[in-house]
Amino acid sequence: MYRSDQDLLLAIYDNKDEKAFKVFYDRYAKLLLNWATKRTGNRDLAEDIVQNFWVIFWSKSHAIKTDDFGVSRTYLIHYFTYRMLDYLRTSASKFLGSEFVLESMANEDGYLHIIEDIQVKDMLDMIDRVLIDFPTLTQDIFKSIWEHNLSVKDTSKSFGVSEKVVRTHYKKVLSVIQDQTKTFIGTQSKSFKLFLEIIILVGLLK
């Protein structure tokens, strides 16, 4: 009945269609849980973050955009990451403990302002422009790790190359992206360091 993420999102937002929500949830729940677990290092915390996100999603599904093919995966991950950062500032998350990789972000003044100023579409467009200048294999390796959230090991098996080759190709792209991101926030070292911490969370660095 529903052939694209776009169809599902419209049904959820316009009609509060619970069946559409279930289809969308089944499609992405595991991905988001794995994403949060990998970045927080805490499964229980990740489950709370994801549960909180789906509550927000139910009332704000219009915030999730789709690409030209009606797929929301990339935008969903980015939006989820921002909401994850918001959650980590709450007393509920702190009650669970602070031994997770994102804890330092809660102490950075103004980081939410920087995040909200970063337009996801601008970031994605910039990455696309960077990738065009690289060979096909390099592009595919980068997309496998960043866009599809595969590990270096799994990417290595997928392309039949060594993990060292995967890391080399990935770092080539990443180096250019890091240079390009300076245009978003300026070149002051403190701000750039903060931005690098943020893009770790949105999946550019692993």
PDB file of C-alpha atoms in Angstrom:
ATOM      1  CA  MET A   1       0.000   0.000   0.000  1.00  0.00           C
ATOM      2  CA  TYR A   2       2.794   2.401   0.926  1.00  0.00           C
ATOM      3  CA  ARG A   3       5.614   2.361  -1.590  1.00  0.00           C
ATOM      4  CA  SER A   4       7.905   5.047  -0.225  1.00  0.00           C
ATOM      5  CA  ASP A   5       8.958   6.794   2.962  1.00  0.00           C
ATOM      6  CA  GLN A   6       7.324   9.924   1.620  1.00  0.00           C
ATOM      7  CA  ASP A   7       3.945   8.170   1.392  1.00  0.00           C
ATOM      8  CA  LEU A   8       4.307   6.942   4.962  1.00  0.00           C
ATOM      9  CA  LEU A   9       5.344  10.316   6.345  1.00  0.00           C
ATOM     10  CA  LEU A  10       2.421  12.068   4.672  1.00  0.00           C
ATOM     11  CA  ALA A  11      -0.018   9.483   6.021  1.00  0.00           C
ATOM     12  CA  ILE A  12       1.391   9.819   9.536  1.00  0.00           C
ATOM     13  CA  TYR A  13       1.374  13.612   9.540  1.00  0.00           C
ATOM     14  CA  ASP A  14      -1.889  14.229   7.677  1.00  0.00           C
ATOM     15  CA  ASN A  15      -3.998  11.365   8.987  1.00  0.00           C
ATOM     16  CA  LYS A  16      -2.225  10.090  12.101  1.00  0.00           C
ATOM     17  CA  ASP A  17      -2.195   6.732  10.349  1.00  0.00           C
ATOM     18  CA  GLU A  18      -1.021   4.166  12.897  1.00  0.00           C
ATOM     19  CA  LYS A  19      -0.483   1.478  10.260  1.00  0.00           C
ATOM     20  CA  ALA A  20       1.794   3.806   8.319  1.00  0.00           C
ATOM     21  CA  PHE A  21       3.670   4.582  11.527  1.00  0.00           C
ATOM     22  CA  LYS A  22       4.199   0.881  12.197  1.00  0.00           C
ATOM     23  CA  VAL A  23       5.553   0.301   8.694  1.00  0.00           C
ATOM     24  CA  PHE A  24       7.943   3.251   9.049  1.00  0.00           C
ATOM     25  CA  TYR A  25       8.930   2.167  12.553  1.00  0.00           C
ATOM     26  CA  ASP A  26       9.690  -1.389  11.433  1.00  0.00           C
ATOM     27  CA  ARG A  27      11.745   0.000   8.590  1.00  0.00           C
ATOM     28  CA  TYR A  28      14.028   2.160  10.723  1.00  0.00           C
ATOM     29  CA  ALA A  29      13.774   1.211  14.421  1.00  0.00           C
ATOM     30  CA  LYS A  30      16.742  -1.170  14.393  1.00  0.00           C
ATOM     31  CA  LEU A  31      18.901   1.271  12.445  1.00  0.00           C
ATOM     32  CA  LEU A  32      18.300   4.097  14.914  1.00  0.00           C
ATOM     33  CA  LEU A  33      18.879   1.884  17.926  1.00  0.00           C
ATOM     34  CA  ASN A  34      22.181   0.649  16.525  1.00  0.00           C
ATOM     35  CA  TRP A  35      23.138   4.224  15.612  1.00  0.00           C
ATOM     36  CA  ALA A  36      22.497   5.487  19.140  1.00  0.00           C
ATOM     37  CA  THR A  37      24.169   2.495  20.781  1.00  0.00           C
ATOM     38  CA  LYS A  38      27.319   2.893  18.722  1.00  0.00           C
ATOM     39  CA  ARG A  39      27.601   6.590  19.543  1.00  0.00           C
ATOM     40  CA  THR A  40      26.721   6.482  23.236  1.00  0.00           C
ATOM     41  CA  GLY A  41      28.316   3.162  24.131  1.00  0.00           C
ATOM     42  CA  ASN A  42      25.335   2.487  26.393  1.00  0.00           C
ATOM     43  CA  ARG A  43      22.531   0.187  25.214  1.00  0.00           C
ATOM     44  CA  ASP A  44      20.061   1.173  27.942  1.00  0.00           C
ATOM     45  CA  LEU A  45      20.629   4.863  27.247  1.00  0.00           C
ATOM     46  CA  ALA A  46      20.260   4.276  23.516  1.00  0.00           C
ATOM     47  CA  GLU A  47      16.920   2.528  24.029  1.00  0.00           C
ATOM     48  CA  ASP A  48      15.631   5.486  26.069  1.00  0.00           C
ATOM     49  CA  ILE A  49      16.817   7.930  23.424  1.00  0.00           C
ATOM     50  CA  VAL A  50      15.110   5.991  20.648  1.00  0.00           C
ATOM     51  CA  GLN A  51      11.860   5.616  22.585  1.00  0.00           C
ATOM     52  CA  ASN A  52      11.817   9.354  23.239  1.00  0.00           C
ATOM     53  CA  PHE A  53      12.520  10.033  19.571  1.00  0.00           C
ATOM     54  CA  TRP A  54       9.543   8.008  18.320  1.00  0.00           C
ATOM     55  CA  VAL A  55       7.240   9.979  20.622  1.00  0.00           C
ATOM     56  CA  ILE A  56       8.553  13.200  19.090  1.00  0.00           C
ATOM     57  CA  PHE A  57       8.382  11.737  15.599  1.00  0.00           C
ATOM     58  CA  TRP A  58       4.669  10.933  15.945  1.00  0.00           C
ATOM     59  CA  SER A  59       3.826  14.615  16.352  1.00  0.00           C
ATOM     60  CA  LYS A  60       6.564  16.050  14.131  1.00  0.00           C
ATOM     61  CA  SER A  61       6.874  13.636  11.233  1.00  0.00           C
ATOM     62  CA  HIS A  62       6.731  16.628   8.876  1.00  0.00           C
ATOM     63  CA  ALA A  63      10.258  17.518  10.042  1.00  0.00           C
ATOM     64  CA  ILE A  64      11.654  14.458   8.254  1.00  0.00           C
ATOM     65  CA  LYS A  65      12.500  15.236   4.641  1.00  0.00           C
ATOM     66  CA  THR A  66      12.937  12.817   1.768  1.00  0.00           C
ATOM     67  CA  ASP A  67      15.299  12.738  -1.182  1.00  0.00           C
ATOM     68  CA  ASP A  68      14.380  12.757  -4.863  1.00  0.00           C
ATOM     69  CA  PHE A  69      13.480   9.067  -4.613  1.00  0.00           C
ATOM     70  CA  GLY A  70      11.111   9.511  -1.683  1.00  0.00           C
ATOM     71  CA  VAL A  71      13.594   7.976   0.791  1.00  0.00           C
ATOM     72  CA  SER A  72      14.122   9.598   4.189  1.00  0.00           C
ATOM     73  CA  ARG A  73      16.987   7.501   5.552  1.00  0.00           C
ATOM     74  CA  THR A  74      19.740  10.125   5.482  1.00  0.00           C
ATOM     75  CA  TYR A  75      17.568  12.969   6.735  1.00  0.00           C
ATOM     76  CA  LEU A  76      16.067  10.746   9.415  1.00  0.00           C
ATOM     77  CA  ILE A  77      19.503   9.871  10.788  1.00  0.00           C
ATOM     78  CA  HIS A  78      20.536  13.513  10.927  1.00  0.00           C
ATOM     79  CA  TYR A  79      17.308  14.638  12.588  1.00  0.00           C
ATOM     80  CA  PHE A  80      17.551  11.749  15.036  1.00  0.00           C
ATOM     81  CA  THR A  81      21.111  12.738  15.922  1.00  0.00           C
ATOM     82  CA  TYR A  82      20.067  16.289  16.759  1.00  0.00           C
ATOM     83  CA  ARG A  83      17.281  15.005  18.973  1.00  0.00           C
ATOM     84  CA  MET A  84      19.753  12.609  20.593  1.00  0.00           C
ATOM     85  CA  LEU A  85      21.937  15.558  21.546  1.00  0.00           C
ATOM     86  CA  ASP A  86      18.927  17.338  23.002  1.00  0.00           C
ATOM     87  CA  TYR A  87      18.056  14.291  25.065  1.00  0.00           C
ATOM     88  CA  LEU A  88      21.547  14.092  26.517  1.00  0.00           C
ATOM     89  CA  ARG A  89      21.081  17.512  28.076  1.00  0.00           C
ATOM     90  CA  THR A  90      18.146  16.366  30.161  1.00  0.00           C
ATOM     91  CA  SER A  91      18.287  15.214  33.752  1.00  0.00           C
ATOM     92  CA  ALA A  92      16.826  11.883  32.655  1.00  0.00           C
ATOM     93  CA  SER A  93      19.898  10.983  30.643  1.00  0.00           C
ATOM     94  CA  LYS A  94      22.302  12.237  33.306  1.00  0.00           C
ATOM     95  CA  PHE A  95      20.563  10.057  35.865  1.00  0.00           C
ATOM     96  CA  LEU A  96      21.704   7.027  33.866  1.00  0.00           C
ATOM     97  CA  GLY A  97      25.338   8.046  34.179  1.00  0.00           C
ATOM     98  CA  SER A  98      27.877  10.063  32.244  1.00  0.00           C
ATOM     99  CA  GLU A  99      30.192   7.353  30.958  1.00  0.00           C
ATOM    100  CA  PHE A 100      29.379   7.743  27.304  1.00  0.00           C
ATOM    101  CA  VAL A 101      31.066   9.450  24.389  1.00  0.00           C
ATOM    102  CA  LEU A 102      28.581  12.318  24.037  1.00  0.00           C
ATOM    103  CA  GLU A 103      28.833  13.503  27.632  1.00  0.00           C
ATOM    104  CA  SER A 104      31.373  16.200  26.803  1.00  0.00           C
ATOM    105  CA  MET A 105      28.977  17.823  24.357  1.00  0.00           C
ATOM    106  CA  ALA A 106      26.586  18.730  27.157  1.00  0.00           C
ATOM    107  CA  ASN A 107      29.260  21.003  28.606  1.00  0.00           C
ATOM    108  CA  GLU A 108      29.918  22.985  25.419  1.00  0.00           C
ATOM    109  CA  ASP A 109      28.150  26.363  25.523  1.00  0.00           C
ATOM    110  CA  GLY A 110      26.241  27.165  22.385  1.00  0.00           C
ATOM    111  CA  TYR A 111      26.659  23.849  20.605  1.00  0.00           C
ATOM    112  CA  LEU A 112      22.932  23.548  19.959  1.00  0.00           C
ATOM    113  CA  HIS A 113      23.002  26.933  18.250  1.00  0.00           C
ATOM    114  CA  ILE A 114      25.755  25.717  15.950  1.00  0.00           C
ATOM    115  CA  ILE A 115      23.892  22.513  15.197  1.00  0.00           C
ATOM    116  CA  GLU A 116      20.660  24.301  14.360  1.00  0.00           C
ATOM    117  CA  ASP A 117      22.551  26.662  12.059  1.00  0.00           C
ATOM    118  CA  ILE A 118      23.908  23.753  10.060  1.00  0.00           C
ATOM    119  CA  GLN A 119      21.517  22.996   7.255  1.00  0.00           C
ATOM    120  CA  VAL A 120      21.395  19.293   6.566  1.00  0.00           C
ATOM    121  CA  LYS A 121      20.801  19.837   2.867  1.00  0.00           C
ATOM    122  CA  ASP A 122      23.850  22.111   2.646  1.00  0.00           C
ATOM    123  CA  MET A 123      25.971  19.448   4.322  1.00  0.00           C
ATOM    124  CA  LEU A 124      24.716  16.718   2.016  1.00  0.00           C
ATOM    125  CA  ASP A 125      25.210  18.877  -1.067  1.00  0.00           C
ATOM    126  CA  MET A 126      28.749  19.669   0.015  1.00  0.00           C
ATOM    127  CA  ILE A 127      29.541  15.984   0.527  1.00  0.00           C
ATOM    128  CA  ASP A 128      28.145  15.166  -2.907  1.00  0.00           C
ATOM    129  CA  ARG A 129      30.344  17.840  -4.472  1.00  0.00           C
ATOM    130  CA  VAL A 130      33.400  16.449  -2.693  1.00  0.00           C
ATOM    131  CA  LEU A 131      32.676  12.868  -3.741  1.00  0.00           C
ATOM    132  CA  ILE A 132      32.381  13.732  -7.446  1.00  0.00           C
ATOM    133  CA  ASP A 133      36.125  14.352  -7.613  1.00  0.00           C
ATOM    134  CA  PHE A 134      36.997  10.890  -6.299  1.00  0.00           C
ATOM    135  CA  PRO A 135      37.126   7.539  -8.144  1.00  0.00           C
ATOM    136  CA  THR A 136      34.037   5.342  -8.021  1.00  0.00           C
ATOM    137  CA  LEU A 137      35.579   2.888  -5.555  1.00  0.00           C
ATOM    138  CA  THR A 138      36.418   5.682  -3.123  1.00  0.00           C
ATOM    139  CA  GLN A 139      32.898   7.089  -3.397  1.00  0.00           C
ATOM    140  CA  ASP A 140      31.317   3.678  -2.802  1.00  0.00           C
ATOM    141  CA  ILE A 141      33.522   2.932   0.205  1.00  0.00           C
ATOM    142  CA  PHE A 142      32.739   6.279   1.797  1.00  0.00           C
ATOM    143  CA  LYS A 143      29.001   5.906   1.240  1.00  0.00           C
ATOM    144  CA  SER A 144      29.041   2.391   2.667  1.00  0.00           C
ATOM    145  CA  ILE A 145      30.529   3.595   5.934  1.00  0.00           C
ATOM    146  CA  TRP A 146      28.785   6.930   6.266  1.00  0.00           C
ATOM    147  CA  GLU A 147      25.457   6.595   4.498  1.00  0.00           C
ATOM    148  CA  HIS A 148      24.838   2.887   5.121  1.00  0.00           C
ATOM    149  CA  ASN A 149      26.510   2.805   8.551  1.00  0.00           C
ATOM    150  CA  LEU A 150      28.641  -0.256   7.760  1.00  0.00           C
ATOM    151  CA  SER A 151      31.759  -1.018   9.762  1.00  0.00           C
ATOM    152  CA  VAL A 152      35.212  -0.973   8.188  1.00  0.00           C
ATOM    153  CA  LYS A 153      35.286  -4.755   8.483  1.00  0.00           C
ATOM    154  CA  ASP A 154      31.943  -5.234   6.705  1.00  0.00           C
ATOM    155  CA  THR A 155      32.892  -2.711   4.023  1.00  0.00           C
ATOM    156  CA  SER A 156      36.153  -4.571   3.480  1.00  0.00           C
ATOM    157  CA  LYS A 157      34.288  -7.831   2.900  1.00  0.00           C
ATOM    158  CA  SER A 158      31.735  -6.161   0.654  1.00  0.00           C
ATOM    159  CA  PHE A 159      34.331  -4.761  -1.747  1.00  0.00           C
ATOM    160  CA  GLY A 160      36.868  -7.553  -1.445  1.00  0.00           C
ATOM    161  CA  VAL A 161      39.666  -5.260  -0.272  1.00  0.00           C
ATOM    162  CA  SER A 162      41.679  -5.039   2.919  1.00  0.00           C
ATOM    163  CA  GLU A 163      40.569  -2.969   5.897  1.00  0.00           C
ATOM    164  CA  LYS A 164      43.659  -0.820   5.373  1.00  0.00           C
ATOM    165  CA  VAL A 165      42.486   0.024   1.852  1.00  0.00           C
ATOM    166  CA  VAL A 166      39.028   0.906   3.166  1.00  0.00           C
ATOM    167  CA  ARG A 167      40.476   3.249   5.779  1.00  0.00           C
ATOM    168  CA  THR A 168      42.783   4.882   3.239  1.00  0.00           C
ATOM    169  CA  HIS A 169      39.959   5.633   0.803  1.00  0.00           C
ATOM    170  CA  TYR A 170      37.660   6.809   3.584  1.00  0.00           C
ATOM    171  CA  LYS A 171      40.253   9.140   5.100  1.00  0.00           C
ATOM    172  CA  LYS A 172      40.966  10.735   1.718  1.00  0.00           C
ATOM    173  CA  VAL A 173      37.358  11.847   1.428  1.00  0.00           C
ATOM    174  CA  LEU A 174      37.103  12.767   5.081  1.00  0.00           C
ATOM    175  CA  SER A 175      40.137  15.029   4.870  1.00  0.00           C
ATOM    176  CA  VAL A 176      38.542  17.088   2.104  1.00  0.00           C
ATOM    177  CA  ILE A 177      35.199  17.198   3.928  1.00  0.00           C
ATOM    178  CA  GLN A 178      36.883  18.473   7.079  1.00  0.00           C
ATOM    179  CA  ASP A 179      38.423  21.316   5.083  1.00  0.00           C
ATOM    180  CA  GLN A 180      35.099  22.161   3.486  1.00  0.00           C
ATOM    181  CA  THR A 181      33.241  22.254   6.802  1.00  0.00           C
ATOM    182  CA  LYS A 182      35.298  25.231   7.894  1.00  0.00           C
ATOM    183  CA  THR A 183      33.153  27.392   5.632  1.00  0.00           C
ATOM    184  CA  PHE A 184      30.113  26.645   7.801  1.00  0.00           C
ATOM    185  CA  ILE A 185      31.498  28.077  11.027  1.00  0.00           C
ATOM    186  CA  GLY A 186      34.707  29.927  10.213  1.00  0.00           C
ATOM    187  CA  THR A 187      38.292  28.921  10.867  1.00  0.00           C
ATOM    188  CA  GLN A 188      38.779  29.638  14.576  1.00  0.00           C
ATOM    189  CA  SER A 189      40.396  26.581  16.111  1.00  0.00           C
ATOM    190  CA  LYS A 190      38.009  26.286  19.051  1.00  0.00           C
ATOM    191  CA  SER A 191      34.920  26.450  16.838  1.00  0.00           C
ATOM    192  CA  PHE A 192      36.361  24.015  14.339  1.00  0.00           C
ATOM    193  CA  LYS A 193      37.217  21.555  17.094  1.00  0.00           C
ATOM    194  CA  LEU A 194      33.626  21.766  18.306  1.00  0.00           C
ATOM    195  CA  PHE A 195      32.301  21.223  14.809  1.00  0.00           C
ATOM    196  CA  LEU A 196      34.471  18.145  14.373  1.00  0.00           C
ATOM    197  CA  GLU A 197      32.948  16.759  17.570  1.00  0.00           C
ATOM    198  CA  ILE A 198      29.504  17.373  16.124  1.00  0.00           C
ATOM    199  CA  ILE A 199      30.154  15.677  12.807  1.00  0.00           C
ATOM    200  CA  ILE A 200      31.445  12.662  14.691  1.00  0.00           C
ATOM    201  CA  LEU A 201      27.917  12.373  16.016  1.00  0.00           C
ATOM    202  CA  VAL A 202      26.218  12.738  12.649  1.00  0.00           C
ATOM    203  CA  GLY A 203      28.294   9.903  11.283  1.00  0.00           C
ATOM    204  CA  LEU A 204      31.090  11.450   9.267  1.00  0.00           C
ATOM    205  CA  LEU A 205      33.765  10.092  11.576  1.00  0.00           C
ATOM    206  CA  LYS A 206      33.743   6.605  13.050  1.00  0.00           C
TER     207      LYS A 206
END
